[in-house]
XYZ file of C-alpha atoms in Angstrom:
197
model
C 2.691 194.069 6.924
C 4.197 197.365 7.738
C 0.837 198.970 6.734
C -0.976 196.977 8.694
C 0.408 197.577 11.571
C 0.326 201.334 10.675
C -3.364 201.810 9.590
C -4.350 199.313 13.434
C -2.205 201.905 15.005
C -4.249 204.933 13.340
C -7.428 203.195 14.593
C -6.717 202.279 17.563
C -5.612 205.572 18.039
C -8.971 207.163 16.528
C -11.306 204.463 18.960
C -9.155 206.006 21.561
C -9.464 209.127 21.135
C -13.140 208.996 20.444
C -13.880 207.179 23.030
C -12.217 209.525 26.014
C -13.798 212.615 24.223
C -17.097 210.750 24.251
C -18.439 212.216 26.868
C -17.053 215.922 26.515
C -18.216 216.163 22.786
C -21.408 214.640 20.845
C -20.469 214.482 16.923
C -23.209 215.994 14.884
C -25.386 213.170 13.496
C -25.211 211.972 9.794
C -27.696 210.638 8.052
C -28.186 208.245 5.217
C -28.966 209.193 1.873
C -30.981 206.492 -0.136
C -31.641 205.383 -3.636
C -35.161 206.306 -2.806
C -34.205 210.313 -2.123
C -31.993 209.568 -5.517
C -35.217 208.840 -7.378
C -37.530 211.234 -5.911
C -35.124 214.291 -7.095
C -35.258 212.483 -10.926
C -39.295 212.312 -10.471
C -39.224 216.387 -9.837
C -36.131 216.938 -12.546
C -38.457 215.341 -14.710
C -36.426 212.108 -15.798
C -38.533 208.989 -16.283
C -38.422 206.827 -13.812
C -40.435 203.657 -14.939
C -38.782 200.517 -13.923
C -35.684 202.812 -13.066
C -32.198 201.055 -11.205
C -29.922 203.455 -9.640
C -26.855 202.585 -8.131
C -25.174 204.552 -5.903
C -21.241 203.328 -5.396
C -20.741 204.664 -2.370
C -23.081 204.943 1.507
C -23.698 209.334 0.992
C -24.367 210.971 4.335
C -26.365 214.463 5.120
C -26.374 216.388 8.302
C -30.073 216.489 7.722
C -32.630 213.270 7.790
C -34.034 213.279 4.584
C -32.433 215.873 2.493
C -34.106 218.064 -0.581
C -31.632 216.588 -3.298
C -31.045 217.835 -7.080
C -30.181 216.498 -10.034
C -27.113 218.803 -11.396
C -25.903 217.188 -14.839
C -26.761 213.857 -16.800
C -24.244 211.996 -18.759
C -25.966 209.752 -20.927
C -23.544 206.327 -21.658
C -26.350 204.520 -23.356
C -29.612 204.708 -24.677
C -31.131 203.260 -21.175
C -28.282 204.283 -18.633
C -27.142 207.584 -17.416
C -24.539 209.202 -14.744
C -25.723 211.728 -12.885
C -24.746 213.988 -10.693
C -26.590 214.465 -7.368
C -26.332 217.214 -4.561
C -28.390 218.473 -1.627
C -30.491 222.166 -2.262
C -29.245 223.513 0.853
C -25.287 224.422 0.834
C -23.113 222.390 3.018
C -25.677 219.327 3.867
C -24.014 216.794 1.926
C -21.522 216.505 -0.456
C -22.176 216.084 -3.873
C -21.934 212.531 -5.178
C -22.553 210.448 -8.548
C -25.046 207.943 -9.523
C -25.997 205.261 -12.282
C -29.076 204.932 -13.401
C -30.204 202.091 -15.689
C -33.598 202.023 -16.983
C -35.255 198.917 -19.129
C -34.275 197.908 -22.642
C -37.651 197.487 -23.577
C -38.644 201.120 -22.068
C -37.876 204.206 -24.802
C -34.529 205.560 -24.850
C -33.294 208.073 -22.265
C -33.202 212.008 -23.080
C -32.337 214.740 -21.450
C -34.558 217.413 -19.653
C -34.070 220.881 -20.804
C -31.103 222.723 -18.616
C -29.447 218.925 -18.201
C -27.035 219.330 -21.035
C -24.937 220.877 -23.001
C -25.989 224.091 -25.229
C -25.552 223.368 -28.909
C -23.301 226.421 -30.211
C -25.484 226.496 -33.156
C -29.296 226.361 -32.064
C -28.542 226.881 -28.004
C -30.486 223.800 -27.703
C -29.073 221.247 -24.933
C -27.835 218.483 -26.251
C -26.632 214.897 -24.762
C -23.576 214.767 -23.387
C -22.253 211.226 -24.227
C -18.964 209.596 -22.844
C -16.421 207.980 -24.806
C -15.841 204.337 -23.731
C -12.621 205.426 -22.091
C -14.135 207.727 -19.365
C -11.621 211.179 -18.732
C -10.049 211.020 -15.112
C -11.359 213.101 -12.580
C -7.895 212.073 -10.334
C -4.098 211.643 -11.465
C -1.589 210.634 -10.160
C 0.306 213.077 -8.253
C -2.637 215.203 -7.235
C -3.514 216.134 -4.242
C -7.096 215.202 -2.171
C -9.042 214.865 1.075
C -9.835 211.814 2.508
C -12.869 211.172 4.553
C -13.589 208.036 6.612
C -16.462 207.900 8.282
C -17.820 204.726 10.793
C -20.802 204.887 13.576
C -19.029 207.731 15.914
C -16.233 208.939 13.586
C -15.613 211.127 10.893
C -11.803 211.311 9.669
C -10.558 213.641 7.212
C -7.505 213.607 5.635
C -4.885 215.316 3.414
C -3.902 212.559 0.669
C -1.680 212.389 -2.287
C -3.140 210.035 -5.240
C -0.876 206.953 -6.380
C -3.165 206.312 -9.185
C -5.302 207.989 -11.393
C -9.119 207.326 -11.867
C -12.150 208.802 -12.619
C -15.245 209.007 -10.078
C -16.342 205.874 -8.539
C -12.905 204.458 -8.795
C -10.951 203.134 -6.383
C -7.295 203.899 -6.204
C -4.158 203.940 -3.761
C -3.596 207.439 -1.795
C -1.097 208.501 0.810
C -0.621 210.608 3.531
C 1.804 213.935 2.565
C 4.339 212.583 5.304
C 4.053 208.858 3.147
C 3.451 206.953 6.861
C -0.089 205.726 5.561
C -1.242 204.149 2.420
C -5.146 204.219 1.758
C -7.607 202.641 -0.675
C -10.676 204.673 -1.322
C -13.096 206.110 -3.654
C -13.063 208.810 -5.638
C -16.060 210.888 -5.074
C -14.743 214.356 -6.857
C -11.616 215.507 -8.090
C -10.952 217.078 -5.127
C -12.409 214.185 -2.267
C -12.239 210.572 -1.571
C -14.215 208.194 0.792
C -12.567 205.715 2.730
C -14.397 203.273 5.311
C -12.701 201.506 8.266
């Protein structure tokens, strides 16, 4: 209940304050990133894309409409799904951010483009990288983390402290160094987490 109270007390404050610096300041506009910008980077990365699925566990913003994104690394969990990791070409446009991509069991089994995985130490061929079932976390417990909420006219960001460990895509309990605010959100990197009001 205590929370509660604490986290309508943070917003209220936040609508407050946003709303009597409305008209002195104009945040910078964000735009969404889509599953269709998602797929159009795996088209030019050269990933099949034939009856292709991707999720995206989180709503991504840019500070540009329509972003140039990349593909940066493919983790193969099965023959026909992948994680991937996705960031915007230009520096500082939007953070990077993870996908899954499922493709057809009746389409051929997924493969990695050259420069996608891993070099072999032997031949310095890349080779898949596979995860185990029980995925490494990217979080623990203890470490520390920033926090960003965003809504319509807000962006937040926060200095947390992880109660739980996870991996990306997780969500787990955070709190505020000065423990007067307990958040759940979603673990983006091992350094940031998204929050939403």
């Amino acid at each position: 209940m205590t929370k509660t109270i604490q986290l309508g007390r943070l917003l209220k404050a936040a609508v407050v304050l946003s709303t009597a610096t409305a008209c002195a300041y104009v945040p910078p506009a964000r735009f969404p990133v889509t599953s269709d910008q998602v797929v159009a980077a795996m088209r030019d990365g050269q990933l099949p894309i034939e009856g292709l699925h991707v999720t995206m566990p989180a709503s991504i913003t840019a500070s540009l409409d329509h972003p140039d994104l990349e593909i940066e690394s493919m983790t193969i969990l099965s023959p026909h799904s992948a994680q991937l990791k996705v960031a915007c070409r230009e520096h500082g446009v939007c953070l990077a951010f993870y996908v899954s991509a499922t493709w057809p069991a009746q389409s051929a089994a997924v493969t990695l483009p050259p420069g996608l995985g891993h070099p072999d130490v032997q031949t310095g061929e890349a080779k898949p990288e596979r995860v185990a079932a029980r995925r490494e976390p990217a979080l623990r417990a203890g470490s520390q983390a920033t926090l960003v909420i965003e809504g319509d006219r807000l962006h937040i960001r926060l200095q947390v402290v992880c109660l739980q460990g996870g991996a990306a895509g997780d969500k787990v309990r955070v709190r505020t160094p000065d423990h007067t605010q307990t958040f759940t959100a979603e673990i983006v990197s091992p350094t940031l987490l998204k929050g939403s009001l």
